[in-house]
Each structure stands twice: as structure tokens, then as C-alpha cells.
């Protein structure tokens, strides 16, 4: 994620992706969909606001969830404001939001929205479509942010049923359990699951991988995907899941998979590798924005991997000095490189052509 400038200040001060206010001049700031930056917003009595960036000046309105709920920082044009019931390009994807009458849920929702905005920034950066439920699409993308009950600690409330909420993807709907916003609970699960990382943005990047398998692979490129990741029907997903939780991953899983969980089933391998590809794109974009020369690359997958490894080496050593987990834990072996190359080609192909389908796909879990 790159940083931005507040052109309402003189001289300009730095703005960050999650800002809602400039700490120097106190100007309200937000994401401008016209110039694709976090920018200062100049009040305008006729339209609401105008972008302060030189050469932009677009008339803008706050997203409803920015103006009324304080969980967003995106602006939209008056036309989109009217067309999408006041919701920005991120918030219009929400199918279910947390029960805001429960203490703490608004803060957890805000954390989820912040991660989702970073997800969408990366998807836009690499040019992948993410149609909202209001758009005409064979597989619109939507999100459900829900909580289940943890009666032993009394920290969470049920969603109205006795069923546990599972983070996952089905038919274009990505569900995230609110407990993933709790640092202590997420760390407990990370250790229990033997994961190198467990983060909110990581959940979004993994689940969106399932979505893009359905949108871009199913019925379009299944043979090529099968050749790289394996046959998703042998074993079935249910059989693979049971086997994984009984036996775990093979001892040498790191030679061919980005995570132990990726060994569970070809669909999970695809989703984990897709998440790793987004990690590479996002880290390099941030590093380039901060002026790190080693992050520069020519857009080929090998150049991206090399730059990511060089940046990762520096980040890992810095984290180790502070006693933190490695920032880049994955060693990219030839087998993993082949999988990343496939994802890279899928992404490139999707930006060159408009994906169309004539039947509704049957999504992976």
C-alpha cells in the first residue's frame, strides 16, 4: 500500500490508506475514486465535497458507512451514491453486517472493513473484476460478517441460531467470523493450526481465491488447473478434509506448497497460492512506494519473486530484531514458483479479456 499526500496542507503532508483526517491541517480525507488516492476533501455546499488533489477536483459524497457508521473512509460520485443506495464500491458488497447493538461489534466491523478495503485495492491493482450484488454478473461477490457464541468467555453473541459461523466461501458469498478480529483469539488459533501467519487480510485473500477459482477457472481452465494443483474430485473435498484433520500435512509439505493447509485439497492449494500471490503484489507495491530499490521489477513472475525475496530478507531480519514473526515465511521452491506462475497467467488473461459464462458455476467450499 502506497502513501499519499494532503494537498490541503502547505507544504503537503503524508496521508495513509486508513486515514479519515489529516493530522496536520485537520482536513477530512477519503478515497477518491477518480484519482485513486487518499486525498483531502474540500467541503462544497452544492455537491458535498471536492477532491483537493491538483488536476482532480471531482465532486464527491461520503459513503453512508463513512458518514453515518464511521467504519469506512471512501468517497463516491453523486451518480454512484444514488445508484448504489449511498454505499461505496467496497461497502455495497456487504450482505450481512454485525449486530451493532452488541458492544464491541462496531469496532470489529471497522477492522473487517479496513481489511476488505486493502483487499479491493490489491484486486484493482492487478485488474481483477469484483462485481457487486447490484451489478449484472453470473457470480456477484458479497460478504457476511457474523459472530457465533462462545459461552465460556461470554465474548460473542449468536447470530440467531445455534450453529457455529465458519469462515469460508460459497456461491460468491465470503463469510468471516468476527472472532478473527480478536488478536488473542486469532493468535490462539494460529498456534493450534500450526500456521506461520493468521491475519484478517490473510483470510480475505484466501477466500477471494476460492471466488476467483469459480469465476475464472471453473468451466474455463480446469484442465490446466488440474495439471498444476491436482484433481479436485479425487479425493472429494469432504474426504480430503477428514484425512487432513486426522493425519495432517506430510513432513515435506514446504517443498511444494505455500502452507501446510494448502496440502489439504487442490482447491485449498489454489486459494493459498492465490493469497500468496496477492501478498507478493501488495508487499512490492508498498515497498516501491517507500522507495525501496530492490522492490522494482518488470512485471514478470520471476522478477516479482526475486524482488519479493530481496524485500522479504530485509523485512524478516528487521522483525527478528524486534522478536516478531517473519514477515515473509514462505520459501519459494521451483514447485511453488510453477503454481505462482499459473496464478500470474490467469490474472493477466483476466485483465485482457472479459470473462463471460452462460451457466451459473457451482462454487468450491
Tab-separated table of N, CA and C in Angstrom, residues 194 249-261 263 336:
chain	number	residue	atom	x	y	z
A	194	UNK	N	-1.036	-24.469	13.684
A	194	UNK	CA	0.362	-24.522	13.217
A	194	UNK	C	0.551	-23.677	11.957
A	249	UNK	N	-0.442	-32.565	7.481
A	249	UNK	CA	0.322	-32.462	6.240
A	249	UNK	C	1.559	-33.353	6.302
A	250	UNK	N	2.044	-33.750	5.132
A	250	UNK	CA	3.274	-34.539	5.059
A	250	UNK	C	4.443	-33.705	5.569
A	251	UNK	N	5.481	-34.372	6.034
A	251	UNK	CA	6.618	-33.675	6.625
A	251	UNK	C	7.316	-32.756	5.633
A	252	UNK	N	7.277	-33.101	4.354
A	252	UNK	CA	7.980	-32.318	3.333
A	252	UNK	C	7.059	-31.365	2.569
A	253	UNK	N	5.959	-30.951	3.211
A	253	UNK	CA	4.960	-30.133	2.508
A	253	UNK	C	5.546	-28.834	1.961
A	254	UNK	N	6.538	-28.249	2.628
A	254	UNK	CA	7.072	-26.945	2.224
A	254	UNK	C	7.813	-26.993	0.894
A	255	UNK	N	8.128	-28.191	0.398
A	255	UNK	CA	8.799	-28.301	-0.891
A	255	UNK	C	7.866	-27.979	-2.056
A	256	UNK	N	6.556	-28.132	-1.844
A	256	UNK	CA	5.629	-27.962	-2.960
A	256	UNK	C	4.398	-27.126	-2.649
A	257	UNK	N	4.261	-26.658	-1.401
A	257	UNK	CA	3.063	-25.908	-1.017
A	257	UNK	C	3.454	-24.678	-0.192
A	258	UNK	N	2.653	-23.624	-0.307
A	258	UNK	CA	2.963	-22.394	0.432
A	258	UNK	C	2.578	-22.493	1.899
A	259	UNK	N	1.765	-23.472	2.257
A	259	UNK	CA	1.374	-23.671	3.654
A	259	UNK	C	0.991	-25.128	3.845
A	260	UNK	N	0.947	-25.565	5.101
A	260	UNK	CA	0.506	-26.926	5.391
A	260	UNK	C	-0.946	-27.113	4.960
A	261	UNK	N	-1.781	-26.095	5.195
A	261	UNK	CA	-3.203	-26.215	4.843
A	261	UNK	C	-3.402	-26.376	3.335
A	263	UNK	N	-1.973	-28.323	1.475
A	263	UNK	CA	-1.885	-29.731	1.105
A	263	UNK	C	-3.214	-30.449	1.250
A	336	UNK	N	6.552	-24.326	-6.103
A	336	UNK	CA	5.701	-23.193	-5.727
A	336	UNK	C	5.776	-22.113	-6.792
